[in-house]
Short mmCIF file of C-alpha atoms in Angstrom, two decimals:
data_model
loop_
_atom_site.label_atom_id
_atom_site.label_comp_id
_atom_site.label_asym_id
_atom_site.label_seq_id
_atom_site.Cartn_x
_atom_site.Cartn_y
_atom_site.Cartn_z
CA MET A 1 19.40 -20.80 -17.82
CA PHE A 2 15.30 -19.85 -17.69
CA ASP A 3 14.21 -17.04 -19.80
CA LEU A 4 12.08 -14.69 -17.91
CA SER A 5 12.09 -11.65 -19.99
CA PRO A 6 8.75 -12.86 -21.93
CA LYS A 7 7.01 -12.68 -18.45
CA LEU A 8 8.49 -9.54 -16.62
CA THR A 9 7.76 -6.60 -18.38
CA HIS A 10 10.70 -4.55 -16.44
CA LEU A 11 13.42 -6.63 -18.52
CA THR A 12 14.77 -6.14 -21.87
CA PRO A 13 15.15 -9.39 -24.10
CA ALA A 14 18.97 -9.34 -22.76
CA GLY A 15 17.86 -9.34 -19.14
CA GLN A 16 18.48 -5.92 -18.22
CA PRO A 17 16.09 -3.71 -16.33
CA ALA A 18 13.95 -1.04 -18.23
CA MET A 19 10.98 1.25 -17.88
CA VAL A 20 7.82 0.09 -19.61
CA ASN A 21 6.91 2.24 -22.52
CA VAL A 22 3.35 3.24 -21.50
CA GLY A 23 3.32 5.62 -24.58
CA GLY A 24 1.05 3.78 -26.82
CA LYS A 25 -1.68 2.89 -24.06
CA ALA A 26 -4.97 4.49 -23.54
CA ILE A 27 -5.58 7.14 -20.90
CA THR A 28 -8.26 5.33 -18.93
CA ALA A 29 -9.65 5.87 -15.09
CA ARG A 30 -7.39 3.45 -13.25
CA LEU A 31 -8.11 2.26 -9.08
CA ALA A 32 -6.21 -0.04 -7.14
CA ARG A 33 -6.80 -0.90 -3.49
CA ALA A 34 -4.45 -2.72 -1.28
CA ARG A 35 -4.51 -3.45 2.21
CA ALA A 36 -2.13 -4.25 5.21
CA ARG A 37 -2.53 -5.52 8.35
CA VAL A 38 -0.77 -4.72 11.67
CA ARG A 39 -0.87 -7.06 14.48
CA LEU A 40 -0.55 -4.79 17.68
CA GLY A 41 -1.75 -7.30 20.37
CA ALA A 42 -4.56 -7.11 22.62
CA ASP A 43 -3.01 -4.59 24.96
CA ILE A 44 -2.24 -1.96 22.39
CA LEU A 45 -5.62 -2.62 20.75
CA ALA A 46 -7.36 -1.97 23.72
CA LEU A 47 -5.92 1.45 24.01
CA VAL A 48 -7.28 2.46 20.42
CA GLN A 49 -10.68 0.85 20.40
CA ALA A 50 -12.38 3.97 21.71
CA GLY A 51 -10.59 6.16 19.42
CA ASP A 52 -7.29 7.09 18.11
CA LEU A 53 -4.06 6.36 20.22
CA PRO A 54 -2.18 9.95 21.20
CA THR A 55 1.34 9.52 21.35
CA ARG A 56 4.21 12.02 21.86
CA LYS A 57 4.49 11.92 17.72
CA GLY A 58 0.91 12.62 17.47
CA PRO A 59 -2.39 10.54 17.07
CA VAL A 60 -1.46 7.23 15.73
CA PHE A 61 -4.00 6.85 12.92
CA GLN A 62 -4.15 10.17 11.62
CA THR A 63 -0.51 10.23 11.47
CA ALA A 64 -0.43 6.95 9.71
CA ILE A 65 -3.18 8.35 7.16
CA LEU A 66 -1.05 11.02 6.17
CA ALA A 67 2.22 9.28 5.87
CA GLY A 68 0.32 6.68 3.66
CA ILE A 69 -0.85 9.44 1.50
CA MET A 70 2.63 11.15 1.04
CA ALA A 71 4.14 7.71 0.47
CA ALA A 72 1.46 6.88 -2.34
CA LYS A 73 2.05 10.29 -3.85
CA LYS A 74 6.14 9.77 -3.90
CA THR A 75 5.96 5.92 -5.09
CA ALA A 76 7.98 6.85 -8.14
CA ASP A 77 10.95 8.15 -5.86
CA LEU A 78 10.89 4.88 -4.05
CA ILE A 79 10.42 2.06 -6.64
CA PRO A 80 12.91 2.67 -9.39
CA LEU A 81 10.93 1.51 -12.44
CA CYS A 82 7.36 3.25 -11.49
CA HIS A 83 6.38 5.99 -13.64
CA PRO A 84 5.81 9.38 -11.68
CA LEU A 85 1.89 9.69 -11.32
CA GLY A 86 -0.07 12.61 -10.61
CA LEU A 87 -2.82 10.99 -8.55
CA ASP A 88 -6.56 11.81 -8.92
CA ASP A 89 -7.18 10.62 -5.34
CA CYS A 90 -5.75 8.87 -2.60
CA GLN A 91 -7.58 7.57 0.39
CA LEU A 92 -6.43 5.21 3.47
CA THR A 93 -8.68 3.84 6.37
CA ILE A 94 -7.59 2.31 9.49
CA GLU A 95 -10.31 -0.28 10.84
CA VAL A 96 -10.11 -2.11 14.19
CA VAL A 97 -9.95 -5.83 13.81
CA LEU A 98 -10.56 -7.89 17.37
CA PRO A 99 -8.81 -9.36 18.87
CA ASP A 100 -5.56 -7.74 18.28
CA SER A 101 -5.05 -5.90 14.93
CA VAL A 102 -5.76 -2.94 12.84
CA LEU A 103 -6.58 -3.18 8.79
CA ILE A 104 -5.39 -0.16 6.80
CA GLU A 105 -6.58 -0.12 3.20
CA CYS A 106 -5.19 2.50 0.73
CA THR A 107 -7.24 3.30 -2.36
CA ALA A 108 -5.47 5.14 -4.95
CA ARG A 109 -6.83 6.68 -8.39
CA VAL A 110 -5.47 8.14 -11.49
CA THR A 111 -6.70 9.00 -15.20
CA GLY A 112 -3.84 7.81 -17.37
CA LYS A 113 -1.87 5.31 -19.36
CA THR A 114 -0.57 3.36 -16.20
CA GLY A 115 -2.03 1.50 -12.94
CA VAL A 116 -1.71 2.52 -9.80
CA GLU A 117 -1.19 -0.83 -7.66
CA MET A 118 2.17 0.25 -6.61
CA GLU A 119 1.00 3.34 -5.15
CA ALA A 120 -2.00 1.79 -3.33
CA LEU A 121 0.71 -0.89 -1.92
CA THR A 122 3.26 1.62 -0.86
CA GLY A 123 0.49 3.64 0.70
CA ALA A 124 -0.66 0.84 2.85
CA SER A 125 2.91 -0.50 3.61
CA VAL A 126 3.98 2.78 4.84
CA ALA A 127 1.06 3.67 6.89
CA ALA A 128 1.41 0.35 8.49
CA LEU A 129 5.11 1.30 9.09
CA THR A 130 4.07 4.48 10.75
CA VAL A 131 1.70 2.56 12.92
CA TYR A 132 4.72 0.13 14.00
CA ASP A 133 6.94 3.20 14.61
CA MET A 134 4.55 5.10 17.09
CA CYS A 135 3.46 2.21 19.00
CA LYS A 136 6.61 0.38 19.29
CA ALA A 137 7.63 1.92 22.51
CA MET A 138 4.74 -0.08 24.07
CA SER A 139 5.96 -3.39 22.17
CA HIS A 140 8.31 -4.71 19.87
CA ASP A 141 5.89 -7.69 19.15
CA ILE A 142 4.07 -5.67 16.64
CA VAL A 143 3.90 -7.65 13.32
CA ILE A 144 3.19 -6.01 10.04
CA GLU A 145 1.63 -8.74 7.45
CA GLN A 146 -0.62 -9.54 4.54
CA VAL A 147 0.37 -6.39 2.88
CA ARG A 148 -1.78 -7.20 -0.83
CA LEU A 149 -3.25 -5.80 -3.53
CA VAL A 150 -7.00 -6.48 -3.44
CA GLU A 151 -8.46 -4.87 -6.27
CA LYS A 152 -7.26 -3.38 -9.62
CA THR A 153 -9.51 -1.66 -12.47
CA GLY A 154 -9.08 0.31 -15.40
CA GLY A 155 -6.22 -1.29 -17.28
CA LYS A 156 -6.05 -4.26 -19.61
CA SER A 157 -7.21 -6.52 -17.10
CA ASP A 158 -8.99 -6.03 -13.95
CA PHE A 159 -8.18 -7.96 -10.61
CA HIS A 160 -10.55 -8.62 -7.40
CA HIS A 161 -9.21 -10.70 -4.55
CA PRO A 162 -12.09 -12.64 -3.46
CA GLY A 163 -11.50 -12.28 0.38
#
């Protein structure tokens, strides 16, 4: 059997799930940025190009931004081994990308002993799911794709995706 425990920080040597002990880590300013692309299709995108799309549930982009921020703040309630964090800041942006998509970016910041990658990823993901939910009456061909971490700073090692 292949032993993954030295590489996976959330496993004990016996292979059981465990929260990472961050007690000895230094408190530093940490940032993480994540992106998600939502392929809406050209017809729906045409409706949002001039601004936010109003729906019966409210304006799509504004609602998605609020949902993403709320989700980032609740990440530890959703991902079992994440440490609860009091975020210093969480910002979401939504940008139209021709010919058929929107790009959602979530930037999370904390001053603490552990990073905020999962908070940024959760914020971007839930914002993307909210866009889907609010637009699904117009099409079920909407695709959420390319959810990924694009930047992380302030911990043991920094990360910057080149693209």
